[in-house]
Tab-separated table of C-alpha atoms in Angstrom:
chain	number	residue	atom	x	y	z
A	1	UNK	CA	0.189	0.267	-0.285
A	2	UNK	CA	1.147	3.610	-0.413
A	3	UNK	CA	2.981	5.761	2.365
A	4	UNK	CA	1.024	8.531	3.780
A	5	UNK	CA	4.325	9.784	4.712
A	6	UNK	CA	5.907	10.242	1.112
A	7	UNK	CA	2.793	11.199	-1.170
A	8	UNK	CA	5.001	11.976	-3.925
A	9	UNK	CA	6.774	8.908	-4.351
A	10	UNK	CA	3.788	6.636	-3.838
A	11	UNK	CA	1.831	4.667	-6.960
A	12	UNK	CA	-1.354	6.780	-5.915
A	13	UNK	CA	0.767	10.039	-6.893
A	14	UNK	CA	1.805	8.537	-10.120
A	15	UNK	CA	-1.325	7.248	-10.920
A	16	UNK	CA	-3.185	10.717	-10.920
A	17	UNK	CA	-0.275	12.287	-12.189
A	18	UNK	CA	-0.370	10.777	-15.388
A	19	UNK	CA	-4.354	10.927	-15.152
A	20	UNK	CA	-4.183	14.663	-14.795
A	21	UNK	CA	-1.392	15.157	-17.497
A	22	UNK	CA	-3.534	12.569	-19.839
A	23	UNK	CA	-6.751	14.311	-19.326
A	24	UNK	CA	-5.881	17.380	-19.417
A	25	UNK	CA	-4.666	16.908	-23.277
A	26	UNK	CA	-7.599	14.786	-23.787
A	27	UNK	CA	-10.235	17.551	-22.940
A	28	UNK	CA	-8.467	19.957	-25.239
A	29	UNK	CA	-9.972	17.916	-28.293
A	30	UNK	CA	-13.601	18.451	-26.635
A	31	UNK	CA	-14.374	22.293	-28.464
A	32	UNK	CA	-12.822	21.817	-31.477
A	33	UNK	CA	-13.952	18.287	-32.620
A	34	UNK	CA	-17.041	19.514	-34.505
A	35	UNK	CA	-14.770	22.620	-36.070
A	36	UNK	CA	-12.650	19.462	-37.241
A	37	UNK	CA	-15.117	17.644	-38.850
A	38	UNK	CA	-17.104	20.786	-40.418
A	39	UNK	CA	-13.550	21.593	-42.309
A	40	UNK	CA	-13.775	18.409	-43.320
A	41	UNK	CA	-17.083	18.953	-45.169
A	42	UNK	CA	-18.980	17.248	-42.823
A	43	UNK	CA	-22.773	17.612	-42.413
A	44	UNK	CA	-24.515	18.445	-38.712
A	45	UNK	CA	-25.236	14.686	-38.792
A	46	UNK	CA	-21.773	13.586	-39.132
A	47	UNK	CA	-20.303	15.957	-36.377
A	48	UNK	CA	-22.676	14.165	-34.127
A	49	UNK	CA	-21.566	10.514	-34.991
A	50	UNK	CA	-18.127	12.180	-34.793
A	51	UNK	CA	-18.784	13.104	-31.119
A	52	UNK	CA	-21.056	10.080	-30.383
A	53	UNK	CA	-19.693	6.852	-31.526
A	54	UNK	CA	-16.399	7.228	-29.486
A	55	UNK	CA	-18.857	7.696	-26.481
A	56	UNK	CA	-20.576	4.520	-27.277
A	57	UNK	CA	-17.739	2.593	-28.126
A	58	UNK	CA	-16.602	3.903	-24.315
A	59	UNK	CA	-19.666	2.645	-23.113
A	60	UNK	CA	-20.030	-0.793	-24.857
A	61	UNK	CA	-16.163	-1.494	-24.009
A	62	UNK	CA	-16.524	-1.418	-20.183
A	63	UNK	CA	-17.302	-4.406	-18.889
A	64	UNK	CA	-15.442	-6.828	-21.214
A	65	UNK	CA	-12.266	-4.719	-20.210
A	66	UNK	CA	-13.240	-4.676	-16.527
A	67	UNK	CA	-12.924	-8.742	-17.099
A	68	UNK	CA	-9.517	-8.254	-19.007
A	69	UNK	CA	-8.161	-6.140	-16.269
A	70	UNK	CA	-8.970	-9.278	-13.692
A	71	UNK	CA	-7.334	-11.463	-15.952
A	72	UNK	CA	-4.110	-9.948	-17.490
A	73	UNK	CA	-3.317	-7.156	-15.052
A	74	UNK	CA	-4.097	-3.805	-14.443
A	75	UNK	CA	-0.731	-2.256	-15.475
A	76	UNK	CA	-0.880	-3.646	-18.780
A	77	UNK	CA	-4.338	-2.519	-19.763
A	78	UNK	CA	-3.387	1.189	-18.219
A	79	UNK	CA	-0.167	1.477	-20.284
A	80	UNK	CA	-1.262	-0.378	-23.721
A	81	UNK	CA	-4.647	1.191	-24.088
A	82	UNK	CA	-3.244	4.816	-23.202
A	83	UNK	CA	-0.656	3.848	-25.857
A	84	UNK	CA	-3.165	2.921	-28.600
A	85	UNK	CA	-4.892	6.094	-27.994
A	86	UNK	CA	-1.788	8.283	-28.050
A	87	UNK	CA	-1.263	6.493	-31.529
A	88	UNK	CA	-4.934	6.687	-32.678
A	89	UNK	CA	-4.477	10.761	-31.605
A	90	UNK	CA	-0.868	11.139	-33.303
A	91	UNK	CA	-3.000	9.920	-36.580
A	92	UNK	CA	-5.766	12.266	-36.424
A	93	UNK	CA	-2.935	15.163	-36.330
A	94	UNK	CA	-1.822	13.609	-39.161
A	95	UNK	CA	-4.893	14.635	-40.667
A	96	UNK	CA	-4.596	12.295	-43.891
A	97	UNK	CA	-7.544	10.549	-45.339
A	98	UNK	CA	-10.876	10.722	-45.973
A	99	UNK	CA	-13.715	12.008	-43.475
A	100	UNK	CA	-15.077	8.251	-42.894
A	101	UNK	CA	-11.398	7.077	-41.660
A	102	UNK	CA	-10.830	9.789	-39.116
A	103	UNK	CA	-14.156	8.876	-37.505
A	104	UNK	CA	-12.918	5.600	-37.252
A	105	UNK	CA	-9.759	6.044	-35.551
A	106	UNK	CA	-11.864	8.191	-33.201
A	107	UNK	CA	-14.091	5.721	-32.671
A	108	UNK	CA	-11.509	3.344	-31.793
A	109	UNK	CA	-10.215	6.069	-29.457
A	110	UNK	CA	-13.112	5.283	-27.711
A	111	UNK	CA	-12.391	2.170	-27.304
A	112	UNK	CA	-9.161	2.571	-26.068
A	113	UNK	CA	-10.772	4.832	-23.385
A	114	UNK	CA	-13.257	2.376	-22.349
A	115	UNK	CA	-10.823	-0.128	-21.845
A	116	UNK	CA	-8.496	2.585	-19.710
A	117	UNK	CA	-11.065	3.465	-17.841
A	118	UNK	CA	-11.894	0.007	-15.277
A	119	UNK	CA	-8.127	-0.452	-15.368
A	120	UNK	CA	-7.721	3.054	-13.722
A	121	UNK	CA	-10.438	2.394	-11.015
A	122	UNK	CA	-9.261	-1.011	-9.684
A	123	UNK	CA	-6.121	0.416	-9.624
A	124	UNK	CA	-7.052	3.287	-7.400
A	125	UNK	CA	-8.926	0.925	-5.321
A	126	UNK	CA	-6.138	-1.328	-5.081
A	127	UNK	CA	-3.599	1.248	-4.026
A	128	UNK	CA	-5.862	2.473	-1.620
A	129	UNK	CA	-6.490	1.780	1.925
A	130	UNK	CA	-9.915	0.611	2.876
A	131	UNK	CA	-10.263	3.958	5.073
A	132	UNK	CA	-9.246	6.272	2.100
A	133	UNK	CA	-11.076	5.373	-0.857
A	134	UNK	CA	-13.404	8.180	-0.726
A	135	UNK	CA	-10.419	10.407	-0.215
A	136	UNK	CA	-8.703	8.934	-3.422
A	137	UNK	CA	-11.752	8.885	-5.645
A	138	UNK	CA	-12.583	12.779	-4.672
A	139	UNK	CA	-8.982	13.271	-5.736
A	140	UNK	CA	-9.393	11.690	-9.143
A	141	UNK	CA	-12.312	13.535	-9.633
A	142	UNK	CA	-10.485	16.701	-8.952
A	143	UNK	CA	-7.711	15.637	-11.492
A	144	UNK	CA	-10.219	15.408	-14.238
A	145	UNK	CA	-11.894	18.593	-13.275
A	146	UNK	CA	-8.549	20.176	-13.744
A	147	UNK	CA	-8.023	19.011	-17.102
A	148	UNK	CA	-11.809	19.932	-18.158
A	149	UNK	CA	-10.747	23.629	-17.153
A	150	UNK	CA	-7.498	23.795	-18.547
A	151	UNK	CA	-7.811	21.410	-21.334
A	152	UNK	CA	-10.558	23.244	-23.674
A	153	UNK	CA	-8.604	26.906	-23.224
A	154	UNK	CA	-5.342	24.876	-23.910
A	155	UNK	CA	-7.256	23.599	-27.385
A	156	UNK	CA	-8.549	26.955	-28.124
A	157	UNK	CA	-5.400	28.705	-28.590
A	158	UNK	CA	-4.122	25.213	-30.047
A	159	UNK	CA	-6.566	25.462	-33.012
A	160	UNK	CA	-5.541	28.971	-33.357
A	161	UNK	CA	-2.889	27.345	-35.372
A	162	UNK	CA	-4.484	24.063	-37.028
A	163	UNK	CA	-7.689	22.625	-35.714
A	164	UNK	CA	-5.973	18.934	-36.104
A	165	UNK	CA	-3.258	20.256	-33.486
A	166	UNK	CA	-5.500	19.252	-30.238
A	167	UNK	CA	-4.754	15.913	-31.621
A	168	UNK	CA	-1.319	16.215	-31.077
A	169	UNK	CA	-1.974	17.733	-27.824
A	170	UNK	CA	-4.098	15.002	-26.651
A	171	UNK	CA	-1.086	12.379	-28.125
A	172	UNK	CA	1.393	14.270	-26.579
A	173	UNK	CA	0.120	14.384	-23.198
A	174	UNK	CA	-0.947	10.551	-23.409
A	175	UNK	CA	2.743	9.625	-23.816
A	176	UNK	CA	3.638	11.932	-21.451
A	177	UNK	CA	1.500	10.358	-18.901
A	178	UNK	CA	2.381	6.866	-19.471
A	179	UNK	CA	6.162	7.924	-18.081
A	180	UNK	CA	4.439	8.681	-14.806
A	181	UNK	CA	2.392	5.756	-14.913
A	182	UNK	CA	5.284	3.591	-15.816
A	183	UNK	CA	6.216	4.381	-12.312
A	184	UNK	CA	2.624	1.966	-10.681
A	185	UNK	CA	3.238	-1.578	-10.124
A	186	UNK	CA	0.877	-4.695	-10.757
A	187	UNK	CA	-1.861	-4.668	-7.988
A	188	UNK	CA	-3.994	-7.276	-9.236
A	189	UNK	CA	-4.568	-10.002	-7.113
A	190	UNK	CA	-2.964	-13.450	-7.673
A	191	UNK	CA	-4.891	-16.383	-7.839
A	192	UNK	CA	-3.984	-19.344	-5.544
A	193	UNK	CA	-3.424	-22.926	-5.768
A	194	UNK	CA	-7.291	-24.356	-5.404
A	195	UNK	CA	-9.099	-21.232	-5.354
A	196	UNK	CA	-11.381	-20.473	-8.069
A	197	UNK	CA	-12.873	-17.015	-9.190
A	198	UNK	CA	-16.601	-17.261	-9.443
A	199	UNK	CA	-18.835	-15.279	-11.679
A	200	UNK	CA	-19.422	-12.048	-10.212
A	201	UNK	CA	-23.357	-11.618	-9.372
A	202	UNK	CA	-23.493	-7.558	-8.859
A	203	UNK	CA	-27.125	-7.737	-9.377
A	204	UNK	CA	-27.507	-9.633	-6.250
A	205	UNK	CA	-25.103	-7.301	-4.502
A	206	UNK	CA	-26.800	-4.020	-3.220
A	207	UNK	CA	-23.049	-2.593	-2.881
A	208	UNK	CA	-22.604	-2.727	-6.669
A	209	UNK	CA	-25.895	-2.743	-7.851
A	210	UNK	CA	-27.204	0.452	-5.813
A	211	UNK	CA	-23.833	2.428	-6.438
A	212	UNK	CA	-24.330	1.665	-10.542
A	213	UNK	CA	-27.651	2.957	-10.065
A	214	UNK	CA	-26.668	6.158	-8.327
A	215	UNK	CA	-23.460	6.887	-11.156
A	216	UNK	CA	-26.016	6.354	-13.867
A	217	UNK	CA	-28.737	8.640	-12.466
A	218	UNK	CA	-26.005	11.059	-12.236
A	219	UNK	CA	-24.444	10.919	-15.302
A	220	UNK	CA	-28.100	11.052	-17.124
A	221	UNK	CA	-28.658	14.655	-15.243
A	222	UNK	CA	-25.183	15.814	-16.054
A	223	UNK	CA	-25.092	14.823	-19.617
A	224	UNK	CA	-28.397	16.607	-19.473
A	225	UNK	CA	-26.802	20.172	-18.740
A	226	UNK	CA	-24.283	19.628	-21.178
A	227	UNK	CA	-27.213	19.916	-23.627
A	228	UNK	CA	-29.205	22.559	-22.381
A	229	UNK	CA	-27.457	24.836	-20.186
A	230	UNK	CA	-26.253	26.926	-22.784
A	231	UNK	CA	-29.968	27.121	-24.103
A	232	UNK	CA	-31.210	27.683	-20.984
A	233	UNK	CA	-28.826	30.552	-20.182
A	234	UNK	CA	-29.209	32.008	-23.688
A	235	UNK	CA	-32.832	32.122	-23.100
A	236	UNK	CA	-32.221	34.606	-20.328
A	237	UNK	CA	-30.215	36.856	-22.436
A	238	UNK	CA	-26.815	35.793	-21.325
A	239	UNK	CA	-23.620	35.816	-23.614
A	240	UNK	CA	-21.458	32.436	-24.576
A	241	UNK	CA	-18.912	34.183	-22.231
A	242	UNK	CA	-21.061	33.859	-19.067
A	243	UNK	CA	-21.936	31.027	-20.006
A	244	UNK	CA	-18.382	29.656	-20.317
A	245	UNK	CA	-18.007	31.649	-16.894
A	246	UNK	CA	-20.838	29.688	-15.279
A	247	UNK	CA	-19.168	26.121	-16.091
A	248	UNK	CA	-15.945	27.292	-14.586
A	249	UNK	CA	-17.527	28.480	-11.617
A	250	UNK	CA	-19.669	25.144	-10.704
A	251	UNK	CA	-15.812	23.612	-11.198
A	252	UNK	CA	-14.586	25.562	-8.448
A	253	UNK	CA	-15.959	24.458	-5.199
A	254	UNK	CA	-15.636	20.863	-6.514
A	255	UNK	CA	-11.730	21.326	-6.725
A	256	UNK	CA	-11.764	23.288	-3.468
A	257	UNK	CA	-13.704	20.689	-1.876
A	258	UNK	CA	-12.317	17.639	-3.103
A	259	UNK	CA	-9.763	16.729	-0.111
A	260	UNK	CA	-12.618	17.675	2.782
A	261	UNK	CA	-15.844	15.965	0.699
A	262	UNK	CA	-13.180	12.842	0.643
A	263	UNK	CA	-12.500	12.780	4.130
A	264	UNK	CA	-16.217	12.844	4.859
A	265	UNK	CA	-17.054	10.346	2.663
A	266	UNK	CA	-14.591	7.822	4.175
A	267	UNK	CA	-15.630	8.633	8.062
A	268	UNK	CA	-19.385	9.139	7.696
A	269	UNK	CA	-22.583	7.264	7.061
A	270	UNK	CA	-22.523	6.579	3.185
A	271	UNK	CA	-25.832	5.902	3.017
A	272	UNK	CA	-27.567	8.927	4.395
A	273	UNK	CA	-24.683	11.154	2.984
A	274	UNK	CA	-25.977	10.329	-0.638
A	275	UNK	CA	-29.589	10.384	0.515
A	276	UNK	CA	-28.717	14.502	1.408
A	277	UNK	CA	-26.426	14.824	-1.422
A	278	UNK	CA	-29.067	13.717	-3.996
A	279	UNK	CA	-31.834	15.597	-2.604
A	280	UNK	CA	-29.553	18.864	-2.561
A	281	UNK	CA	-28.981	18.003	-6.463
A	282	UNK	CA	-32.765	17.378	-6.714
A	283	UNK	CA	-33.699	20.286	-5.392
A	284	UNK	CA	-31.095	22.500	-7.146
A	285	UNK	CA	-32.351	21.181	-10.707
A	286	UNK	CA	-36.042	21.253	-9.879
A	287	UNK	CA	-35.293	25.328	-9.228
A	288	UNK	CA	-33.579	26.274	-12.466
A	289	UNK	CA	-36.895	26.530	-14.515
A	290	UNK	CA	-38.031	29.594	-12.193
A	291	UNK	CA	-34.870	31.531	-11.930
A	292	UNK	CA	-33.725	34.314	-13.753
A	293	UNK	CA	-31.174	35.995	-11.827
A	294	UNK	CA	-27.597	35.396	-13.034
A	295	UNK	CA	-26.296	35.645	-9.414
A	296	UNK	CA	-29.069	33.754	-8.037
A	297	UNK	CA	-28.606	31.039	-11.018
A	298	UNK	CA	-25.068	31.106	-9.638
A	299	UNK	CA	-25.285	30.735	-6.412
A	300	UNK	CA	-27.647	27.440	-6.290
A	301	UNK	CA	-25.064	26.105	-8.800
A	302	UNK	CA	-22.416	26.648	-6.016
A	303	UNK	CA	-24.834	24.688	-3.608
A	304	UNK	CA	-25.350	22.015	-6.704
A	305	UNK	CA	-21.635	21.461	-6.840
A	306	UNK	CA	-20.959	21.225	-3.269
A	307	UNK	CA	-23.520	18.239	-2.934
A	308	UNK	CA	-22.218	16.878	-6.215
A	309	UNK	CA	-18.643	16.503	-5.173
A	310	UNK	CA	-19.671	13.781	-2.580
A	311	UNK	CA	-21.767	11.717	-4.922
A	312	UNK	CA	-18.970	9.889	-7.525
A	313	UNK	CA	-16.411	9.254	-5.522
A	314	UNK	CA	-18.445	8.092	-2.748
A	315	UNK	CA	-20.466	5.862	-5.161
A	316	UNK	CA	-17.191	3.817	-6.565
A	317	UNK	CA	-15.288	3.646	-2.978
A	318	UNK	CA	-18.523	1.671	-2.515
A	319	UNK	CA	-18.345	-0.324	-5.333
A	320	UNK	CA	-14.508	-0.868	-4.582
A	321	UNK	CA	-14.921	-1.964	-1.033
A	322	UNK	CA	-18.070	-4.488	-2.190
A	323	UNK	CA	-15.883	-6.147	-4.801
A	324	UNK	CA	-13.841	-9.215	-4.450
A	325	UNK	CA	-10.005	-8.173	-5.121
A	326	UNK	CA	-9.829	-10.364	-8.325
A	327	UNK	CA	-12.934	-8.845	-9.552
A	328	UNK	CA	-12.931	-5.420	-8.926
A	329	UNK	CA	-12.008	-4.666	-12.754
A	330	UNK	CA	-15.166	-6.337	-13.894
A	331	UNK	CA	-17.259	-4.047	-10.998
A	332	UNK	CA	-15.469	-0.936	-12.044
A	333	UNK	CA	-16.366	-1.897	-15.665
A	334	UNK	CA	-19.809	-2.777	-14.884
A	335	UNK	CA	-20.007	0.708	-12.863
A	336	UNK	CA	-18.775	2.787	-16.095
A	337	UNK	CA	-20.888	0.994	-18.154
A	338	UNK	CA	-24.257	2.270	-16.173
A	339	UNK	CA	-22.286	5.611	-15.549
A	340	UNK	CA	-21.719	6.239	-19.537
A	341	UNK	CA	-24.938	4.754	-20.473
A	342	UNK	CA	-26.789	7.210	-18.371
A	343	UNK	CA	-24.997	9.728	-19.751
A	344	UNK	CA	-25.810	8.621	-23.523
A	345	UNK	CA	-29.808	8.251	-22.244
A	346	UNK	CA	-29.856	11.932	-20.452
A	347	UNK	CA	-28.498	13.812	-23.600
A	348	UNK	CA	-30.911	11.754	-25.838
A	349	UNK	CA	-34.054	11.958	-23.690
A	350	UNK	CA	-33.771	14.513	-20.930
A	351	UNK	CA	-31.938	16.941	-23.494
A	352	UNK	CA	-34.348	16.087	-26.212
A	353	UNK	CA	-37.199	17.484	-23.634
A	354	UNK	CA	-35.924	20.869	-23.506
A	355	UNK	CA	-37.182	21.272	-26.823
A	356	UNK	CA	-40.781	20.354	-25.670
A	357	UNK	CA	-40.401	22.761	-22.563
A	358	UNK	CA	-38.023	24.236	-20.172
A	359	UNK	CA	-39.068	23.047	-16.938
A	360	UNK	CA	-39.846	19.161	-18.161
A	361	UNK	CA	-35.814	18.576	-18.584
A	362	UNK	CA	-35.024	19.970	-15.294
A	363	UNK	CA	-37.857	18.021	-13.407
A	364	UNK	CA	-37.335	15.147	-15.325
A	365	UNK	CA	-33.379	15.269	-13.641
A	366	UNK	CA	-34.811	16.432	-10.480
A	367	UNK	CA	-37.281	13.197	-10.333
A	368	UNK	CA	-34.491	10.476	-11.611
A	369	UNK	CA	-32.187	12.161	-8.631
A	370	UNK	CA	-34.579	11.945	-6.114
A	371	UNK	CA	-35.107	8.038	-6.892
A	372	UNK	CA	-31.863	7.830	-6.829
A	373	UNK	CA	-31.855	9.154	-3.233
A	374	UNK	CA	-34.510	6.935	-2.318
A	375	UNK	CA	-32.955	3.827	-3.568
A	376	UNK	CA	-29.616	5.080	-1.433
A	377	UNK	CA	-31.723	5.350	1.581
A	378	UNK	CA	-33.291	1.887	1.095
A	379	UNK	CA	-30.097	-0.314	0.010
A	380	UNK	CA	-27.003	1.190	-0.185
A	381	UNK	CA	-24.853	-0.250	2.564
A	382	UNK	CA	-23.286	2.484	5.174
A	383	UNK	CA	-19.935	0.713	5.823
A	384	UNK	CA	-18.619	-2.539	4.921
A	385	UNK	CA	-15.810	-4.447	5.049
A	386	UNK	CA	-13.865	-4.717	1.870
A	387	UNK	CA	-14.693	-8.363	0.290
A	388	UNK	CA	-11.151	-10.254	-0.495
A	389	UNK	CA	-10.511	-13.017	-2.652
A	390	UNK	CA	-10.004	-15.140	0.045
A	391	UNK	CA	-13.336	-14.966	0.726
A	392	UNK	CA	-14.320	-16.890	-2.227
A	393	UNK	CA	-15.169	-20.713	-2.619
A	394	UNK	CA	-12.316	-22.958	-2.527
A	395	UNK	CA	-11.470	-26.006	-4.941
A	396	UNK	CA	-8.788	-28.895	-4.564
A	397	UNK	CA	-7.527	-28.658	-7.661
A	398	UNK	CA	-6.083	-25.639	-9.938
A	399	UNK	CA	-9.194	-24.078	-12.114
A	400	UNK	CA	-8.786	-21.566	-15.206
A	401	UNK	CA	-10.178	-18.237	-14.237
A	402	UNK	CA	-13.890	-17.756	-15.558
A	403	UNK	CA	-15.279	-14.580	-15.024
């Protein structure tokens, strides 16, 4: 386990540092990708497919990638999936070939990202003490938030020179991050003679099922915000600059509260912490349609961010605590499937409902969050000792792994 007295040389430090560097470069692509497609003569439909295809690939790869993470190890999946992403990014930077080929490369990037996420989360759980997993996932969330703040700005600057340059930034950042991640040891639990890995029946385990439904609800709501937030503020007469500033302001509490929020997650009753957090975020979502003043909107968003910062780290910490050591990759892949699947659902369903009526989208989001609060109150484990591989049934002969 990492030494808390030497955090700058711990595997956790290298894991989070590598993720920060990589995600900053990857986030540089987000605002420029539509412009890249448009320059190649792509229509609005082709732009949508260019953006949606890697997200769909990411979602579909989560579970099989999690199983491969358990079978072959965290380290190979971390390094090789990101190396593949970097190579594909440099191919997109070269900007050679028809649009369908570039779209295929972008979709393969989604496959590489989907293979990476379960390994990242499984390694984070493996390297963390049970009493600190909420803090570690909060730190991971903070790293990604920094990437979302810095990356798009960096991408905008690079795009002044060349729009495909953002893929070069993503590729370079990925390979630089890999230098840090090479210091991460393999953490996969070794299978002992006489021990067989049983299929993970996650749907029977409330410590996995309920958090998965919770992250699905969260993904649904915040992908809805990605779609409707610019429209919502534009309808109130605010400029694109103001819209961007509100998004940045939402990120500030998440960055500031990551450490204390993670500690609260590790030291409190997680069941009631999640009930309160989902209720607060739901109440904020329900309030937006009646708000007009920018100051009030920002204030409500700040309250929402303070509750949001607790949810994802806590739920993934519960999944980690509730999963056998030998099947954490699979469990994290299932969590990722629910998370990214919820994001796709939110953008497609709640996002489209905004066109029917402004309040419908926000009230639908609030209802989703309230249902998640109810589920957590009824079934989320308050605290649970981590499940160890040794607790799995054993047989008298060596059996092949079958997940």
